[in-house]
GROMACS .gro file of N, CA, C and O in nm:
model
  384
    1MET      N    1   5.493   2.019   1.901
    1MET     CA    2   5.340   2.025   1.904
    1MET      C    3   5.326   2.042   1.760
    1MET      O    4   5.214   1.985   1.700
    2HIS      N    5   5.400   2.096   1.654
    2HIS     CA    6   5.371   2.129   1.524
    2HIS      C    7   5.347   1.987   1.455
    2HIS      O    8   5.297   1.987   1.355
    3GLY      N    9   5.431   1.893   1.483
    3GLY     CA   10   5.470   1.775   1.425
    3GLY      C   11   5.314   1.695   1.454
    3GLY      O   12   5.261   1.628   1.367
    4LEU      N   13   5.234   1.711   1.556
    4LEU     CA   14   5.105   1.637   1.596
    4LEU      C   15   4.990   1.701   1.526
    4LEU      O   16   4.904   1.656   1.516
    5GLU      N   17   5.003   1.823   1.521
    5GLU     CA   18   4.903   1.914   1.470
    5GLU      C   19   4.827   1.847   1.343
    5GLU      O   20   4.714   1.846   1.333
    6PRO      N   21   4.905   1.843   1.236
    6PRO     CA   22   4.838   1.791   1.118
    6PRO      C   23   4.782   1.642   1.129
    6PRO      O   24   4.666   1.628   1.082
    7LEU      N   25   4.833   1.578   1.226
    7LEU     CA   26   4.766   1.441   1.245
    7LEU      C   27   4.650   1.458   1.318
    7LEU      O   28   4.553   1.379   1.305
    8LEU      N   29   4.644   1.539   1.426
    8LEU     CA   30   4.527   1.563   1.492
    8LEU      C   31   4.416   1.614   1.411
    8LEU      O   32   4.293   1.588   1.416
    9LYS      N   33   4.447   1.707   1.317
    9LYS     CA   34   4.341   1.768   1.230
    9LYS      C   35   4.301   1.653   1.136
    9LYS      O   36   4.169   1.644   1.098
   10GLY      N   37   4.389   1.573   1.089
   10GLY     CA   38   4.339   1.484   1.000
   10GLY      C   39   4.250   1.380   1.065
   10GLY      O   40   4.155   1.329   1.002
   11LYS      N   41   4.287   1.354   1.187
   11LYS     CA   42   4.183   1.237   1.268
   11LYS      C   43   4.055   1.299   1.288
   11LYS      O   44   3.959   1.241   1.288
   12ASN      N   45   4.035   1.436   1.317
   12ASN     CA   46   3.918   1.513   1.334
   12ASN      C   47   3.851   1.523   1.210
   12ASN      O   48   3.735   1.488   1.211
   13MET      N   49   3.912   1.549   1.099
   13MET     CA   50   3.851   1.542   0.959
   13MET      C   51   3.808   1.409   0.942
   13MET      O   52   3.680   1.395   0.883
   14HIS      N   53   3.862   1.325   0.979
   14HIS     CA   54   3.833   1.158   0.942
   14HIS      C   55   3.703   1.132   1.011
   14HIS      O   56   3.590   1.092   0.950
   15HIS      N   57   3.667   1.182   1.142
   15HIS     CA   58   3.542   1.153   1.225
   15HIS      C   59   3.434   1.245   1.148
   15HIS      O   60   3.317   1.192   1.140
   16LYS      N   61   3.471   1.368   1.114
   16LYS     CA   62   3.367   1.447   1.053
   16LYS      C   63   3.311   1.370   0.918
   16LYS      O   64   3.190   1.365   0.869
   17ALA      N   65   3.419   1.325   0.842
   17ALA     CA   66   3.370   1.253   0.715
   17ALA      C   67   3.291   1.135   0.724
   17ALA      O   68   3.194   1.105   0.666
   18VAL      N   69   3.325   1.060   0.835
   18VAL     CA   70   3.242   0.959   0.858
   18VAL      C   71   3.121   0.981   0.906
   18VAL      O   72   3.020   0.936   0.861
   19ARG      N   73   3.079   1.073   0.995
   19ARG     CA   74   2.958   1.136   1.014
   19ARG      C   75   2.882   1.166   0.911
   19ARG      O   76   2.765   1.145   0.898
   20TYR      N   77   2.944   1.244   0.817
   20TYR     CA   78   2.870   1.296   0.705
   20TYR      C   79   2.844   1.191   0.606
   20TYR      O   80   2.724   1.181   0.557
   21VAL      N   81   2.919   1.079   0.600
   21VAL     CA   82   2.871   0.989   0.526
   21VAL      C   83   2.768   0.891   0.589
   21VAL      O   84   2.671   0.853   0.501
   22THR      N   85   2.779   0.881   0.701
   22THR     CA   86   2.689   0.778   0.772
   22THR      C   87   2.523   0.835   0.760
   22THR      O   88   2.428   0.800   0.739
   23ARG      N   89   2.549   0.993   0.791
   23ARG     CA   90   2.418   1.086   0.768
   23ARG      C   91   2.362   1.079   0.644
   23ARG      O   92   2.257   1.049   0.610
   24THR      N   93   2.440   1.105   0.538
   24THR     CA   94   2.382   1.099   0.391
   24THR      C   95   2.341   0.975   0.364
   24THR      O   96   2.249   0.959   0.280
   25THR      N   97   2.409   0.867   0.390
   25THR     CA   98   2.377   0.728   0.355
   25THR      C   99   2.229   0.691   0.414
   25THR      O  100   2.158   0.638   0.346
   26ALA      N  101   2.223   0.733   0.556
   26ALA     CA  102   2.093   0.687   0.617
   26ALA      C  103   1.980   0.778   0.545
   26ALA      O  104   1.863   0.732   0.510
   27ALA      N  105   1.995   0.894   0.512
   27ALA     CA  106   1.907   0.976   0.440
   27ALA      C  107   1.870   0.933   0.309
   27ALA      O  108   1.744   0.926   0.261
   28ALA      N  109   1.973   0.899   0.243
   28ALA     CA  110   1.958   0.848   0.113
   28ALA      C  111   1.875   0.713   0.100
   28ALA      O  112   1.785   0.690   0.029
   29ALA      N  113   1.898   0.630   0.198
   29ALA     CA  114   1.835   0.491   0.215
   29ALA      C  115   1.688   0.523   0.245
   29ALA      O  116   1.601   0.465   0.207
   30THR      N  117   1.667   0.615   0.343
   30THR     CA  118   1.525   0.657   0.361
   30THR      C  119   1.442   0.708   0.245
   30THR      O  120   1.339   0.670   0.219
   31THR      N  121   1.517   0.802   0.179
   31THR     CA  122   1.459   0.866   0.053
   31THR      C  123   1.429   0.734  -0.039
   31THR      O  124   1.303   0.740  -0.110
   32LEU      N  125   1.519   0.633  -0.050
   32LEU     CA  126   1.511   0.556  -0.144
   32LEU      C  127   1.401   0.455  -0.107
   32LEU      O  128   1.303   0.411  -0.203
   33ALA      N  129   1.379   0.425   0.021
   33ALA     CA  130   1.254   0.315   0.059
   33ALA      C  131   1.125   0.413   0.040
   33ALA      O  132   1.026   0.316   0.002
   34ALA      N  133   1.116   0.535   0.064
   34ALA     CA  134   1.009   0.599   0.052
   34ALA      C  135   0.960   0.602  -0.104
   34ALA      O  136   0.846   0.572  -0.131
   35THR      N  137   1.067   0.627  -0.206
   35THR     CA  138   1.037   0.622  -0.334
   35THR      C  139   0.999   0.494  -0.382
   35THR      O  140   0.903   0.481  -0.463
   36ALA      N  141   1.052   0.383  -0.324
   36ALA     CA  142   1.021   0.250  -0.358
   36ALA      C  143   0.866   0.207  -0.329
   36ALA      O  144   0.796   0.160  -0.415
   37THR      N  145   0.846   0.259  -0.217
   37THR     CA  146   0.700   0.231  -0.154
   37THR      C  147   0.601   0.324  -0.242
   37THR      O  148   0.495   0.266  -0.288
   38SER      N  149   0.650   0.437  -0.288
   38SER     CA  150   0.550   0.520  -0.375
   38SER      C  151   0.533   0.451  -0.517
   38SER      O  152   0.438   0.447  -0.574
   39VAL      N  153   0.656   0.399  -0.563
   39VAL     CA  154   0.633   0.346  -0.691
   39VAL      C  155   0.560   0.221  -0.688
   39VAL      O  156   0.474   0.171  -0.774
   40ALA      N  157   0.561   0.133  -0.571
   40ALA     CA  158   0.486   0.016  -0.570
   40ALA      C  159   0.344   0.065  -0.563
   40ALA      O  160   0.262  -0.035  -0.618
   41ALA      N  161   0.312   0.151  -0.485
   41ALA     CA  162   0.178   0.192  -0.473
   41ALA      C  163   0.110   0.235  -0.594
   41ALA      O  164  -0.002   0.201  -0.628
   42ALA      N  165   0.194   0.308  -0.670
   42ALA     CA  166   0.151   0.361  -0.795
   42ALA      C  167   0.120   0.242  -0.896
   42ALA      O  168   0.023   0.245  -0.986
   43ALA      N  169   0.196   0.151  -0.898
   43ALA     CA  170   0.205   0.027  -0.981
   43ALA      C  171   0.073  -0.047  -0.970
   43ALA      O  172  -0.003  -0.090  -1.048
   44LEU      N  173   0.047  -0.062  -0.827
   44LEU     CA  174  -0.079  -0.137  -0.768
   44LEU      C  175  -0.196  -0.051  -0.830
   44LEU      O  176  -0.288  -0.119  -0.885
   45ALA      N  177  -0.194   0.087  -0.805
   45ALA     CA  178  -0.325   0.145  -0.843
   45ALA      C  179  -0.340   0.139  -1.002
   45ALA      O  180  -0.450   0.122  -1.047
   46ALA      N  181  -0.217   0.145  -1.061
   46ALA     CA  182  -0.243   0.132  -1.224
   46ALA      C  183  -0.277   0.005  -1.273
   46ALA      O  184  -0.367   0.001  -1.356
   47SER      N  185  -0.245  -0.107  -1.209
   47SER     CA  186  -0.306  -0.230  -1.221
   47SER      C  187  -0.445  -0.246  -1.208
   47SER      O  188  -0.511  -0.311  -1.278
   48ILE      N  189  -0.485  -0.186  -1.103
   48ILE     CA  190  -0.630  -0.198  -1.076
   48ILE      C  191  -0.720  -0.115  -1.172
   48ILE      O  192  -0.820  -0.151  -1.222
   49ILE      N  193  -0.675   0.018  -1.201
   49ILE     CA  194  -0.743   0.094  -1.273
   49ILE      C  195  -0.761   0.053  -1.436
   49ILE      O  196  -0.850   0.049  -1.485
   50LEU      N  197  -0.625   0.002  -1.465
   50LEU     CA  198  -0.629  -0.054  -1.615
   50LEU      C  199  -0.673  -0.198  -1.626
   50LEU      O  200  -0.690  -0.246  -1.741
   51SER      N  201  -0.711  -0.281  -1.524
   51SER     CA  202  -0.757  -0.389  -1.537
   51SER      C  203  -0.891  -0.406  -1.578
   51SER      O  204  -0.975  -0.289  -1.549
   52PRO      N  205  -0.922  -0.497  -1.667
   52PRO     CA  206  -1.058  -0.493  -1.718
   52PRO      C  207  -1.177  -0.530  -1.618
   52PRO      O  208  -1.144  -0.594  -1.511
   53ALA      N  209  -1.283  -0.466  -1.627
   53ALA     CA  210  -1.383  -0.476  -1.533
   53ALA      C  211  -1.450  -0.616  -1.548
   53ALA      O  212  -1.462  -0.673  -1.631
   54PRO      N  213  -1.493  -0.687  -1.440
   54PRO     CA  214  -1.551  -0.810  -1.438
   54PRO      C  215  -1.680  -0.798  -1.531
   54PRO      O  216  -1.744  -0.710  -1.514
   55ASP      N  217  -1.712  -0.933  -1.592
   55ASP     CA  218  -1.853  -0.894  -1.648
   55ASP      C  219  -1.963  -0.941  -1.560
   55ASP      O  220  -1.936  -0.957  -1.448
   56ALA      N  221  -2.076  -0.918  -1.603
   56ALA     CA  222  -2.192  -0.896  -1.516
   56ALA      C  223  -2.223  -1.023  -1.428
   56ALA      O  224  -2.247  -1.015  -1.314
   57SER      N  225  -2.207  -1.134  -1.507
   57SER     CA  226  -2.224  -1.267  -1.423
   57SER      C  227  -2.124  -1.280  -1.333
   57SER      O  228  -2.145  -1.338  -1.215
   58ALA      N  229  -2.019  -1.244  -1.354
   58ALA     CA  230  -1.896  -1.273  -1.264
   58ALA      C  231  -1.916  -1.185  -1.122
   58ALA      O  232  -1.875  -1.216  -1.034
   59ARG      N  233  -1.975  -1.049  -1.167
   59ARG     CA  234  -2.006  -0.971  -1.032
   59ARG      C  235  -2.125  -1.020  -0.967
   59ARG      O  236  -2.120  -1.017  -0.853
   60MET      N  237  -2.217  -1.080  -1.033
   60MET     CA  238  -2.339  -1.144  -0.945
   60MET      C  239  -2.285  -1.263  -0.880
   60MET      O  240  -2.344  -1.288  -0.773
   61ASP      N  241  -2.186  -1.336  -0.936
   61ASP     CA  242  -2.138  -1.452  -0.847
   61ASP      C  243  -2.065  -1.411  -0.727
   61ASP      O  244  -2.084  -1.469  -0.631
   62GLY      N  245  -1.999  -1.294  -0.738
   62GLY     CA  246  -1.931  -1.238  -0.630
   62GLY      C  247  -2.042  -1.208  -0.513
   62GLY      O  248  -2.018  -1.196  -0.401
   63VAL      N  249  -2.140  -1.131  -0.585
   63VAL     CA  250  -2.253  -1.062  -0.487
   63VAL      C  251  -2.309  -1.182  -0.392
   63VAL      O  252  -2.340  -1.178  -0.277
   64HIS      N  253  -2.357  -1.295  -0.473
   64HIS     CA  254  -2.422  -1.399  -0.436
   64HIS      C  255  -2.329  -1.467  -0.305
   64HIS      O  256  -2.387  -1.517  -0.222
   65THR      N  257  -2.188  -1.496  -0.329
   65THR     CA  258  -2.103  -1.558  -0.262
   65THR      C  259  -2.092  -1.458  -0.130
   65THR      O  260  -2.099  -1.521   0.005
   66ASP      N  261  -2.093  -1.338  -0.142
   66ASP     CA  262  -2.076  -1.258  -0.016
   66ASP      C  263  -2.214  -1.229   0.049
   66ASP      O  264  -2.205  -1.252   0.185
   67LEU      N  265  -2.337  -1.254  -0.025
   67LEU     CA  266  -2.440  -1.255   0.062
   67LEU      C  267  -2.463  -1.367   0.107
   67LEU      O  268  -2.520  -1.397   0.242
   68ALA      N  269  -2.414  -1.492   0.073
   68ALA     CA  270  -2.436  -1.627   0.139
   68ALA      C  271  -2.351  -1.637   0.255
   68ALA      O  272  -2.382  -1.693   0.367
   69ARG      N  273  -2.222  -1.568   0.248
   69ARG     CA  274  -2.140  -1.576   0.377
   69ARG      C  275  -2.211  -1.477   0.489
   69ARG      O  276  -2.216  -1.517   0.611
   70ALA      N  277  -2.285  -1.361   0.438
   70ALA     CA  278  -2.345  -1.282   0.541
   70ALA      C  279  -2.458  -1.367   0.606
   70ALA      O  280  -2.472  -1.347   0.720
   71VAL      N  281  -2.530  -1.429   0.519
   71VAL     CA  282  -2.629  -1.511   0.572
   71VAL      C  283  -2.582  -1.609   0.692
   71VAL      O  284  -2.630  -1.630   0.788
   72GLY      N  285  -2.469  -1.667   0.650
   72GLY     CA  286  -2.395  -1.774   0.728
   72GLY      C  287  -2.380  -1.725   0.872
   72GLY      O  288  -2.384  -1.790   0.985
   73LEU      N  289  -2.334  -1.588   0.851
   73LEU     CA  290  -2.270  -1.512   0.990
   73LEU      C  291  -2.394  -1.456   1.056
   73LEU      O  292  -2.382  -1.384   1.144
   74ASN      N  293  -2.511  -1.485   1.012
   74ASN     CA  294  -2.631  -1.422   1.059
   74ASN      C  295  -2.625  -1.273   1.062
   74ASN      O  296  -2.695  -1.190   1.164
   75GLN      N  297  -2.578  -1.216   0.973
   75GLN     CA  298  -2.575  -1.055   0.946
   75GLN      C  299  -2.700  -1.035   0.874
   75GLN      O  300  -2.737  -0.895   0.883
   76VAL      N  301  -2.752  -1.107   0.792
   76VAL     CA  302  -2.885  -1.069   0.725
   76VAL      C  303  -2.961  -1.199   0.714
   76VAL      O  304  -2.900  -1.314   0.716
   77THR      N  305  -3.086  -1.191   0.688
   77THR     CA  306  -3.169  -1.308   0.684
   77THR      C  307  -3.155  -1.346   0.544
   77THR      O  308  -3.122  -1.290   0.451
   78PRO      N  309  -3.197  -1.479   0.508
   78PRO     CA  310  -3.202  -1.529   0.371
   78PRO      C  311  -3.298  -1.437   0.281
   78PRO      O  312  -3.255  -1.430   0.161
   79GLU      N  313  -3.405  -1.402   0.344
   79GLU     CA  314  -3.505  -1.327   0.272
   79GLU      C  315  -3.440  -1.192   0.232
   79GLU      O  316  -3.453  -1.133   0.100
   80GLN      N  317  -3.386  -1.126   0.334
   80GLN     CA  318  -3.316  -0.983   0.310
   80GLN      C  319  -3.218  -1.004   0.195
   80GLN      O  320  -3.191  -0.924   0.103
   81ALA      N  321  -3.119  -1.121   0.182
   81ALA     CA  322  -3.008  -1.148   0.104
   81ALA      C  323  -3.086  -1.171  -0.034
   81ALA      O  324  -3.040  -1.110  -0.140
   82ALA      N  325  -3.187  -1.232  -0.056
   82ALA     CA  326  -3.251  -1.286  -0.160
   82ALA      C  327  -3.316  -1.140  -0.237
   82ALA      O  328  -3.282  -1.117  -0.361
   83ARG      N  329  -3.375  -1.035  -0.172
   83ARG     CA  330  -3.421  -0.940  -0.216
   83ARG      C  331  -3.312  -0.851  -0.251
   83ARG      O  332  -3.298  -0.774  -0.369
   84PHE      N  333  -3.227  -0.840  -0.169
   84PHE     CA  334  -3.087  -0.735  -0.211
   84PHE      C  335  -3.028  -0.790  -0.342
   84PHE      O  336  -2.993  -0.715  -0.440
   85GLU      N  337  -3.001  -0.930  -0.349
   85GLU     CA  338  -2.956  -0.977  -0.458
   85GLU      C  339  -3.027  -0.962  -0.595
   85GLU      O  340  -2.975  -0.932  -0.723
   86ALA      N  341  -3.165  -0.983  -0.576
   86ALA     CA  342  -3.254  -0.942  -0.682
   86ALA      C  343  -3.242  -0.793  -0.734
   86ALA      O  344  -3.236  -0.764  -0.858
   87ARG      N  345  -3.248  -0.702  -0.638
   87ARG     CA  346  -3.224  -0.551  -0.661
   87ARG      C  347  -3.102  -0.532  -0.744
   87ARG      O  348  -3.088  -0.465  -0.846
   88LEU      N  349  -2.975  -0.588  -0.700
   88LEU     CA  350  -2.866  -0.559  -0.767
   88LEU      C  351  -2.839  -0.630  -0.915
   88LEU      O  352  -2.790  -0.567  -0.981
   89ALA      N  353  -2.903  -0.744  -0.909
   89ALA     CA  354  -2.908  -0.808  -1.049
   89ALA      C  355  -2.976  -0.706  -1.150
   89ALA      O  356  -2.941  -0.710  -1.272
   90GLY      N  357  -3.085  -0.641  -1.121
   90GLY     CA  358  -3.166  -0.553  -1.197
   90GLY      C  359  -3.072  -0.447  -1.241
   90GLY      O  360  -3.072  -0.403  -1.336
   91ARG      N  361  -3.006  -0.396  -1.143
   91ARG     CA  362  -2.909  -0.286  -1.156
   91ARG      C  363  -2.790  -0.324  -1.265
   91ARG      O  364  -2.737  -0.251  -1.331
   92ILE      N  365  -2.725  -0.440  -1.220
   92ILE     CA  366  -2.619  -0.491  -1.288
   92ILE      C  367  -2.635  -0.534  -1.441
   92ILE      O  368  -2.573  -0.492  -1.534
   93PHE      N  369  -2.766  -0.595  -1.450
   93PHE     CA  370  -2.800  -0.644  -1.588
   93PHE      C  371  -2.878  -0.537  -1.662
   93PHE      O  372  -2.928  -0.556  -1.788
   94GLY      N  373  -2.907  -0.418  -1.599
   94GLY     CA  374  -2.979  -0.304  -1.671
   94GLY      C  375  -3.142  -0.332  -1.683
   94GLY      O  376  -3.203  -0.293  -1.773
   95GLU      N  377  -3.172  -0.417  -1.580
   95GLU     CA  378  -3.327  -0.456  -1.610
   95GLU      C  379  -3.417  -0.337  -1.526
   95GLU      O  380  -3.524  -0.384  -1.514
   96ALA      N  381  -3.359  -0.268  -1.430
   96ALA     CA  382  -3.430  -0.186  -1.340
   96ALA      C  383  -3.394  -0.044  -1.375
   96ALA      O  384  -3.301  -0.003  -1.398
   0.00000   0.00000   0.00000
């Protein structure tokens, strides 16, 4: 039995090593995925924060497009959209 004992211990140690490597590899992969996601989110946030603000006319073009879509979907009337656009134009261009 003494001749088989080192072999059995070695086999048992092998299984423990495989389990350890499997667990630590899975944990490392999970950590790496979470880190990559965090880095991607931070890069996106930085690109938004550091990107130049659109000029006033580009902003008004976007407002006009959004309001036209809202009128087309019957969410607001054309009169409501026109009044709202005029009010925003005053704020954006600094006229009110």
